[in-house]
Amino acid sequence: MNVLILGSGGREHAFAWKIKQSNLLNKLFIAPGNAGTAQLGVNLNLNPTNFEALKEAVINHNIKLVVVGPEDPLVRGIHDFFKHTKELENTIVIGPQKYAAQLEGSKEFAKEFMYRHKIPTAAYQSFTKNNLEAGYSFLESLNPPYVLKADGLAAGKGVLIIEDLEEAKYELKEMLTKQKFGAASAKVVIEEFLDGIELSCFVLTDGDSYIKLPNAKDYKRIGEGDTGLNTGGMGAVSPVPFVDKAFLDKVENKVIKPTIEGLKKDKIPYKGFIFFGLIKVGNQPKVIEYNCRMGDPETEVVIPRIETDFLELLIATGNSELSKKTIKFKEESACTVMLVSGGYPEAYDKGKQIFGLPEVTSSIPFHAGTITQNNQLLTNGGRVIAITSYGRNFKEALQKSYQNITKISFDGMNYRKDIGFDL
Ligand code: AMP
Ligand code: GLY
């Protein structure tokens, strides 16, 4: 089977690395991909939201399965486009249709879904500029800190956590009346603050049954000790060492099963990944957010821990046969540390030559923002390469990643030296 992976990050390189190992694969394509995916398949210089161009590529290359990496094409309806285009209707798309993608694309939609299906989450209310005063009153009724979320997609920046009541009111007004996050903040969800440690769980579902993937924890802040600006993610560990089987059973019974059942009750078809962003409050899981795709850099530790043929699972998802499949994990831990460009997540330079990668042994470098030009490997984004390693535990895995990182260099290279510090 010919397969196309959409996206260009470390997540997509990890998908490509795993799918490449499948006997069921014929040709692998990635759009647009990076220097890492180019070593595993053919990079197509296409934007994942240019559906017409993708259609042509899928037909020309006889592609039978498309894995959608990022959320944007899903929220814009790529799955619906395939479903309603005659020549593409038999192509498997891994990722939900537009309506279901609102679980990620609209915080209010996700909250209403969770309330309807009694899935534990923070108390909330949502507001528009027409009921700003009610928003102020709701803030007054809460204890600090105050959690304000733009309803729509805001490139991971749409959540504000504010200590001071007056500042929270000011920011609410900025979001609603001054479009602080553009159209994404025309509606704002205000939530009760939850205090606890975060982790992420993932499933692959065909809308009827599901398969649990390894869990993970990522490190979102740029600075050590979880300080500074939010990033896409600076590192990740899998499995999460601070949860036991009893807790994971609660996640399955109170969160995962009710979510899958809820989709069925609401008659929402879903073929793809569900990413549960969870917080452990005391000993109870609560849902912070849903994503309709895998995480990045979580995928760079989740995928390497899967032993089963991943393409076989994806095909079964497309054919609604996931109930016949099981999954096997590696017992070892996997951890990753992200190398980023100086300045990221604010302005940064691209085009810096990357040295030392061939010296890396016993770690897997998953490329993110990289490109090959004139036989030179160059930086091409904020997040550049994720260095993933296995170990008997997360400490051993991280040690290997940090050892290998000493061999790699590029102008301005930055990374967090404390991934796993809190575990
Ligand atoms: P989200 O985009 O909804 O995942 O929010 C981004 C981050 O904000 C989360 O990863 C949490 O660290 C934090 N956060 C979101 N909602 C809450 C909440 N209700 N209580 C505490 N922290 C939160
Ligand atoms: N690493 C967080 C995310 O992919 O949303």
Coordinates of C-alpha atoms and ligand atoms in Angstrom, one line a residue:
M1 CA 0.0 0.0 0.0
N2 CA 1.2 3.5 -0.8
V3 CA 0.9 5.9 2.2
L4 CA 1.0 9.7 2.6
I5 CA 1.8 11.4 5.9
L6 CA 0.8 15.1 6.2
G7 CA 3.0 17.4 8.2
S8 CA 6.6 18.4 8.7
G9 CA 7.5 17.9 12.3
G10 CA 9.1 15.4 14.6
R11 CA 5.7 13.7 14.9
E12 CA 5.6 13.1 11.2
H13 CA 9.2 11.8 11.1
A14 CA 8.3 9.4 13.9
F15 CA 5.2 8.2 12.0
A16 CA 7.4 7.7 8.9
W17 CA 10.1 5.9 10.8
K18 CA 7.5 3.4 12.1
I19 CA 5.4 3.0 9.0
K20 CA 8.6 2.4 7.0
Q21 CA 9.2 -0.8 9.1
S22 CA 5.9 -2.3 7.9
N23 CA 5.8 -5.2 5.4
L24 CA 2.4 -3.8 4.2
L25 CA 4.1 -0.6 2.9
N26 CA 4.9 -0.1 -0.7
K27 CA 5.8 3.5 -1.3
L28 CA 5.9 6.2 1.4
F29 CA 5.2 9.9 0.7
I30 CA 5.3 12.9 3.1
A31 CA 3.9 16.4 2.5
P32 CA 5.8 18.5 3.0
G33 CA 8.1 16.6 5.3
N34 CA 11.6 17.5 6.4
A35 CA 15.2 16.3 5.9
G36 CA 14.5 13.3 8.1
T37 CA 11.5 12.1 6.3
A38 CA 13.3 12.5 3.0
Q39 CA 15.6 9.6 4.1
L40 CA 12.5 7.4 4.5
G41 CA 10.3 8.3 1.6
V42 CA 9.5 10.9 -1.0
N43 CA 8.8 14.4 0.2
L44 CA 6.1 16.2 -1.8
N45 CA 6.3 20.0 -1.7
L46 CA 2.6 20.5 -0.8
N47 CA 0.8 22.3 1.9
P48 CA -1.4 20.0 4.0
T49 CA -4.3 22.5 3.8
N50 CA -4.2 22.7 -0.1
F51 CA -6.8 19.9 -0.6
E52 CA -7.0 20.2 -4.4
A53 CA -3.2 19.8 -4.7
L54 CA -3.3 16.8 -2.3
K55 CA -6.1 15.3 -4.4
E56 CA -3.9 15.3 -7.5
A57 CA -1.0 13.8 -5.6
V58 CA -3.1 11.1 -4.1
I59 CA -4.4 10.1 -7.5
N60 CA -1.1 10.4 -9.3
H61 CA 0.8 8.3 -6.7
N62 CA -2.0 5.8 -6.1
I63 CA -2.1 6.6 -2.4
K64 CA -4.5 4.5 -0.4
L65 CA -4.0 5.8 3.2
V66 CA -3.4 9.3 4.5
V67 CA -2.2 10.0 8.0
V68 CA -3.0 13.6 9.0
G69 CA -0.3 14.8 11.5
P70 CA -1.4 18.3 12.5
E71 CA -4.9 19.6 13.5
D72 CA -5.2 22.4 11.0
P73 CA -6.2 20.2 7.9
L74 CA -8.6 18.2 10.1
V75 CA -10.4 21.3 11.6
R76 CA -10.6 22.6 8.0
G77 CA -12.3 19.4 6.9
I78 CA -9.7 17.3 5.0
H79 CA -11.5 14.1 5.9
D80 CA -14.8 15.4 4.6
F81 CA -13.1 16.6 1.4
F82 CA -11.8 13.1 0.7
K83 CA -15.1 11.5 1.6
H84 CA -17.1 13.7 -0.7
T85 CA -14.7 13.5 -3.7
K86 CA -15.5 10.6 -6.0
E87 CA -11.8 9.7 -6.8
L88 CA -10.8 9.8 -3.2
E89 CA -13.7 8.2 -1.4
N90 CA -11.9 4.9 -1.0
T91 CA -8.8 6.4 0.4
I92 CA -8.4 5.8 4.1
V93 CA -7.9 9.1 6.1
I94 CA -6.6 8.8 9.6
G95 CA -8.0 11.8 11.4
P96 CA -11.6 12.7 12.2
Q97 CA -14.1 14.7 10.1
K98 CA -14.6 18.4 10.6
Y99 CA -17.5 18.1 13.0
A100 CA -15.6 15.8 15.4
A101 CA -12.4 17.8 15.0
Q102 CA -14.2 20.5 17.0
L103 CA -13.2 18.5 20.1
E104 CA -9.9 20.3 19.5
G105 CA -11.1 23.2 17.3
S106 CA -13.6 24.6 19.8
K107 CA -13.1 24.6 23.6
E108 CA -16.8 25.2 24.1
F109 CA -17.7 22.2 21.9
A110 CA -15.3 20.0 23.9
K111 CA -16.7 21.3 27.2
E112 CA -20.3 20.7 26.2
F113 CA -19.4 17.2 25.0
M114 CA -17.7 16.4 28.4
Y115 CA -20.6 17.7 30.4
R116 CA -23.1 15.9 28.3
H117 CA -21.3 12.6 28.8
K118 CA -20.3 13.2 32.4
I119 CA -16.5 13.2 31.7
P120 CA -14.6 14.8 34.6
T121 CA -13.3 18.3 33.7
A122 CA -13.0 21.8 35.2
A123 CA -16.2 23.7 35.8
Y124 CA -16.6 26.5 33.2
Q125 CA -18.8 29.0 31.4
S126 CA -18.4 30.6 28.0
F127 CA -18.8 34.3 27.0
T128 CA -18.9 36.5 24.0
K129 CA -18.7 40.3 23.8
N130 CA -22.5 40.5 24.3
N131 CA -22.3 39.2 27.8
L132 CA -19.0 40.6 29.0
E133 CA -20.5 41.8 32.3
A134 CA -21.7 38.2 33.1
G135 CA -18.1 37.2 32.4
Y136 CA -16.8 39.6 35.0
S137 CA -19.4 38.3 37.5
F138 CA -18.3 34.7 36.8
L139 CA -14.7 35.7 37.4
E140 CA -15.7 37.3 40.7
S141 CA -17.3 34.0 41.8
L142 CA -14.1 32.0 41.2
N143 CA -10.9 31.7 43.3
P144 CA -7.6 32.7 41.6
P145 CA -5.8 31.9 39.5
Y146 CA -8.2 32.5 36.6
V147 CA -8.1 30.4 33.5
L148 CA -9.2 32.1 30.2
K149 CA -9.3 30.2 27.0
A150 CA -9.9 31.4 23.5
D151 CA -12.6 29.1 22.1
G152 CA -10.8 28.5 18.7
L153 CA -7.4 27.4 17.6
A154 CA -4.7 29.9 18.6
A155 CA -1.5 28.0 17.8
G156 CA -1.2 26.9 21.5
K157 CA -1.2 30.5 22.7
G158 CA -4.9 31.0 23.5
V159 CA -4.8 30.0 27.2
L160 CA -4.1 32.6 29.9
I161 CA -3.6 31.8 33.6
I162 CA -3.9 34.9 35.6
E163 CA -3.5 35.5 39.4
D164 CA -5.1 39.0 39.7
L165 CA -8.8 39.5 39.3
E166 CA -8.6 43.0 37.7
E167 CA -6.0 41.7 35.2
A168 CA -8.2 38.7 34.4
K169 CA -11.2 41.1 33.7
Y170 CA -8.9 43.3 31.5
E171 CA -7.7 40.3 29.5
L172 CA -11.2 38.9 29.1
K173 CA -12.2 42.3 27.6
E174 CA -9.1 42.3 25.3
M175 CA -9.9 38.8 24.1
L176 CA -13.6 39.5 23.4
T177 CA -13.7 43.0 22.2
K178 CA -10.1 43.6 20.8
Q179 CA -9.8 40.1 19.2
K180 CA -6.5 39.5 21.1
F181 CA -6.3 36.0 19.5
G182 CA -8.2 37.0 16.3
A183 CA -11.5 35.2 15.6
A184 CA -10.4 32.4 17.9
S185 CA -11.2 34.6 20.9
A186 CA -14.6 35.9 19.7
K187 CA -15.8 33.4 22.4
V188 CA -13.9 32.8 25.6
V189 CA -14.2 29.8 28.0
I190 CA -13.5 30.7 31.6
E191 CA -12.6 27.7 33.8
E192 CA -12.0 26.7 37.3
F193 CA -8.3 26.3 37.9
L194 CA -7.1 22.7 38.5
D195 CA -4.1 22.0 40.6
G196 CA -2.2 18.8 39.8
I197 CA 0.4 17.1 37.5
E198 CA -0.4 16.8 33.8
L199 CA -0.1 13.7 31.6
S200 CA -1.4 12.7 28.2
C201 CA -3.1 9.5 27.1
F202 CA -3.7 8.5 23.5
V203 CA -6.0 6.2 21.7
L204 CA -6.5 5.1 18.1
T205 CA -10.2 4.6 17.4
D206 CA -12.3 3.5 14.4
G207 CA -15.3 5.1 16.2
D208 CA -16.5 1.8 17.6
S209 CA -13.6 0.2 19.5
Y210 CA -10.2 1.7 20.4
I211 CA -6.6 0.7 21.1
K212 CA -4.7 2.5 23.9
L213 CA -1.3 3.8 22.9
P214 CA 1.5 4.4 25.5
N215 CA 1.0 7.5 27.7
A216 CA 3.4 10.4 27.9
K217 CA 4.2 13.7 29.6
D218 CA 5.6 16.7 27.7
Y219 CA 7.4 19.8 28.8
K220 CA 5.8 22.8 27.2
R221 CA 7.7 25.8 28.7
I222 CA 10.9 27.1 27.1
G223 CA 12.7 27.6 30.4
E224 CA 14.1 25.1 32.9
G225 CA 12.0 24.5 35.9
D226 CA 8.9 25.0 33.7
T227 CA 9.4 28.7 33.4
G228 CA 9.0 31.2 30.5
L229 CA 6.9 31.1 27.4
N230 CA 4.9 28.2 26.1
T231 CA 6.4 26.3 23.2
G232 CA 5.1 23.4 21.1
G233 CA 7.0 21.1 23.5
M234 CA 10.6 20.8 24.6
G235 CA 10.8 17.1 25.5
A236 CA 8.7 14.1 26.6
V237 CA 8.9 10.9 28.5
S238 CA 6.9 7.7 28.2
P239 CA 5.6 5.9 30.2
V240 CA 4.7 8.5 32.9
P241 CA 6.3 7.2 36.1
F242 CA 3.9 8.9 38.6
V243 CA 0.7 6.9 37.7
D244 CA -0.2 3.3 38.7
K245 CA -2.5 0.8 37.2
A246 CA -5.4 1.9 39.5
F247 CA -5.1 5.5 38.2
L248 CA -4.9 4.4 34.6
D249 CA -8.0 2.2 35.1
K250 CA -9.8 5.3 36.2
V251 CA -8.6 7.1 33.1
E252 CA -10.0 4.3 31.0
N253 CA -13.3 4.0 32.8
K254 CA -14.1 7.6 33.5
V255 CA -12.5 9.3 30.5
I256 CA -11.6 7.1 27.5
K257 CA -14.7 4.8 27.5
P258 CA -17.2 7.6 28.1
T259 CA -15.6 9.6 25.3
I260 CA -15.9 6.7 22.8
E261 CA -19.4 5.9 23.9
G262 CA -20.3 9.6 23.8
L263 CA -19.2 9.8 20.2
K264 CA -21.3 6.8 19.4
K265 CA -24.4 8.2 21.3
D266 CA -24.0 11.6 19.5
K267 CA -23.6 9.7 16.2
I268 CA -20.3 11.3 15.5
P269 CA -18.1 9.1 13.4
Y270 CA -14.4 9.2 14.3
K271 CA -11.4 7.4 12.7
G272 CA -8.1 8.6 14.1
F273 CA -6.3 9.5 17.2
I274 CA -7.7 11.1 20.3
F275 CA -5.2 12.8 22.6
F276 CA -6.5 13.3 26.1
G277 CA -4.7 16.1 27.9
L278 CA -5.2 15.1 31.5
I279 CA -4.5 16.5 34.9
K280 CA -4.2 14.3 38.0
V281 CA -6.0 16.1 40.8
G282 CA -5.4 14.1 44.0
N283 CA -6.0 10.7 42.6
Q284 CA -8.6 11.6 40.0
P285 CA -8.1 12.3 36.3
K286 CA -9.7 15.4 34.8
V287 CA -9.6 16.3 31.2
I288 CA -7.9 19.6 30.4
E289 CA -8.3 19.3 26.6
Y290 CA -8.9 17.0 23.7
N291 CA -6.8 17.0 20.6
C292 CA -7.9 15.2 17.5
R293 CA -4.3 14.2 16.5
M294 CA -1.2 12.9 18.2
G295 CA 1.1 15.3 20.2
D296 CA 4.5 16.6 19.2
P297 CA 6.9 15.7 20.8
E298 CA 4.8 13.0 22.5
T299 CA 4.7 11.0 19.3
E300 CA 8.5 10.8 19.3
V301 CA 8.3 8.8 22.6
V302 CA 5.0 7.0 22.1
I303 CA 5.7 5.6 18.6
P304 CA 9.1 4.1 19.5
R305 CA 7.5 2.1 22.3
I306 CA 5.0 0.4 20.0
E307 CA 6.1 -3.1 18.8
T308 CA 3.1 -3.9 16.7
D309 CA 3.0 -3.1 13.0
F310 CA 1.5 0.4 13.1
L311 CA 0.4 0.4 9.5
E312 CA -1.7 -2.7 10.2
L313 CA -3.4 -0.8 13.0
L314 CA -4.1 2.2 10.7
I315 CA -5.5 0.0 8.0
A316 CA -7.8 -1.7 10.5
T317 CA -8.9 1.7 11.7
G318 CA -9.9 2.6 8.2
N319 CA -11.7 -0.6 7.7
S320 CA -13.6 -0.5 11.0
E321 CA -11.8 -3.6 12.2
L322 CA -9.9 -2.3 15.2
S323 CA -11.8 -4.7 17.5
K324 CA -9.8 -7.6 16.0
K325 CA -6.4 -6.0 16.8
T326 CA -4.2 -5.9 19.8
I327 CA -1.2 -3.8 20.5
K328 CA 2.1 -4.7 22.1
F329 CA 4.4 -2.1 23.8
K330 CA 8.1 -2.2 24.6
E331 CA 8.7 -2.4 28.3
E332 CA 11.5 0.1 28.1
S333 CA 11.1 3.8 28.6
A334 CA 11.5 6.3 25.8
C335 CA 12.4 9.9 26.3
T336 CA 13.1 12.8 23.9
V337 CA 14.8 16.1 24.2
M338 CA 14.0 18.8 21.6
L339 CA 16.9 20.9 20.2
V340 CA 15.5 24.4 19.2
S341 CA 16.7 27.5 17.4
G342 CA 18.0 30.4 19.5
G343 CA 15.2 32.8 20.2
Y344 CA 12.4 30.2 19.8
P345 CA 9.4 30.5 20.6
E346 CA 9.9 34.1 19.6
A347 CA 11.7 35.2 16.5
Y348 CA 14.6 33.0 15.4
D349 CA 16.9 32.5 12.4
K350 CA 16.8 29.6 10.0
G351 CA 19.4 28.2 7.7
K352 CA 22.0 27.4 10.3
Q353 CA 24.2 24.3 9.5
I354 CA 23.7 21.3 11.8
F355 CA 26.9 19.4 12.7
G356 CA 27.5 16.1 14.3
L357 CA 24.3 14.2 13.6
P358 CA 26.1 11.2 12.0
E359 CA 28.1 10.8 15.3
V360 CA 24.8 10.1 17.2
T361 CA 24.5 6.4 18.1
S362 CA 22.1 4.7 20.5
S363 CA 19.6 7.6 20.1
I364 CA 17.1 8.2 17.3
P365 CA 17.1 11.7 15.9
F366 CA 13.6 12.7 14.8
H367 CA 13.9 15.7 12.5
A368 CA 11.4 18.6 12.9
G369 CA 12.6 21.9 11.3
T370 CA 15.4 20.7 9.1
I371 CA 16.1 20.9 5.4
T372 CA 18.9 19.6 3.1
Q373 CA 20.4 22.2 0.7
N374 CA 23.5 21.6 -1.4
N375 CA 24.2 18.5 0.7
Q376 CA 24.2 20.4 3.9
L377 CA 21.8 19.8 6.7
L378 CA 20.3 23.2 7.8
T379 CA 17.8 24.4 10.4
N380 CA 14.4 25.3 9.0
G381 CA 12.2 25.9 12.0
G382 CA 11.9 26.7 15.7
R383 CA 12.0 23.1 16.9
V384 CA 14.8 21.5 15.0
I385 CA 15.5 17.9 16.1
A386 CA 14.1 15.6 18.8
I387 CA 16.7 13.2 20.3
T388 CA 14.9 10.1 21.4
S389 CA 16.5 7.3 23.5
Y390 CA 15.4 4.1 25.1
G391 CA 16.3 3.1 28.7
R392 CA 15.4 0.7 31.5
N393 CA 13.8 3.8 33.1
F394 CA 13.3 7.5 32.1
K395 CA 16.5 8.5 33.8
E396 CA 18.6 6.1 31.7
A397 CA 16.9 7.1 28.5
L398 CA 17.4 10.8 29.2
Q399 CA 21.1 10.2 30.0
K400 CA 21.6 8.7 26.6
S401 CA 19.8 11.6 24.9
Y402 CA 21.9 14.2 26.8
Q403 CA 25.1 12.3 26.0
N404 CA 24.3 12.3 22.3
I405 CA 23.3 16.0 22.3
T406 CA 26.9 16.9 23.2
K407 CA 27.9 15.6 19.7
I408 CA 25.4 17.9 17.9
S409 CA 25.7 21.6 17.3
F410 CA 24.3 24.5 15.3
D411 CA 24.5 28.2 15.7
G412 CA 22.1 29.3 18.5
M413 CA 21.2 25.7 19.5
N414 CA 19.1 25.6 22.7
Y415 CA 17.5 22.8 24.7
R416 CA 16.2 22.2 28.2
K417 CA 18.7 20.4 30.4
D418 CA 16.1 19.4 32.9
I419 CA 13.6 17.2 31.1
G420 CA 12.2 14.8 33.7
F421 CA 13.3 17.1 36.6
D422 CA 10.0 16.9 38.3
L423 CA 9.5 13.1 38.2
Ligands
AMP1 P1 -5.0 23.8 26.8 O1 -4.6 24.5 25.6 O2 -6.4 23.8 27.1 O3 -4.3 22.5 26.9 O4 -4.2 24.6 28.0 C1 -2.9 24.9 28.0 C2 -2.3 24.6 29.3 O5 -2.9 25.5 30.3 C3 -2.5 23.2 29.9 O6 -1.5 22.3 29.4 C4 -2.4 23.4 31.4 O7 -1.1 23.5 31.8 C5 -3.0 24.8 31.5 N1 -4.4 24.7 31.9 C6 -5.5 24.7 31.0 N2 -6.6 24.6 31.7 C7 -6.4 24.5 33.0 C8 -7.2 24.5 34.2 N3 -8.5 24.4 34.2 N4 -6.5 24.4 35.4 C9 -5.1 24.5 35.4 N5 -4.4 24.6 34.3 C10 -4.9 24.6 33.1
GLY2 N1 2.9 18.8 22.8 C1 1.6 19.2 22.9 C2 0.8 19.1 21.7 O1 1.2 18.5 20.7 O2 -0.3 19.7 21.6

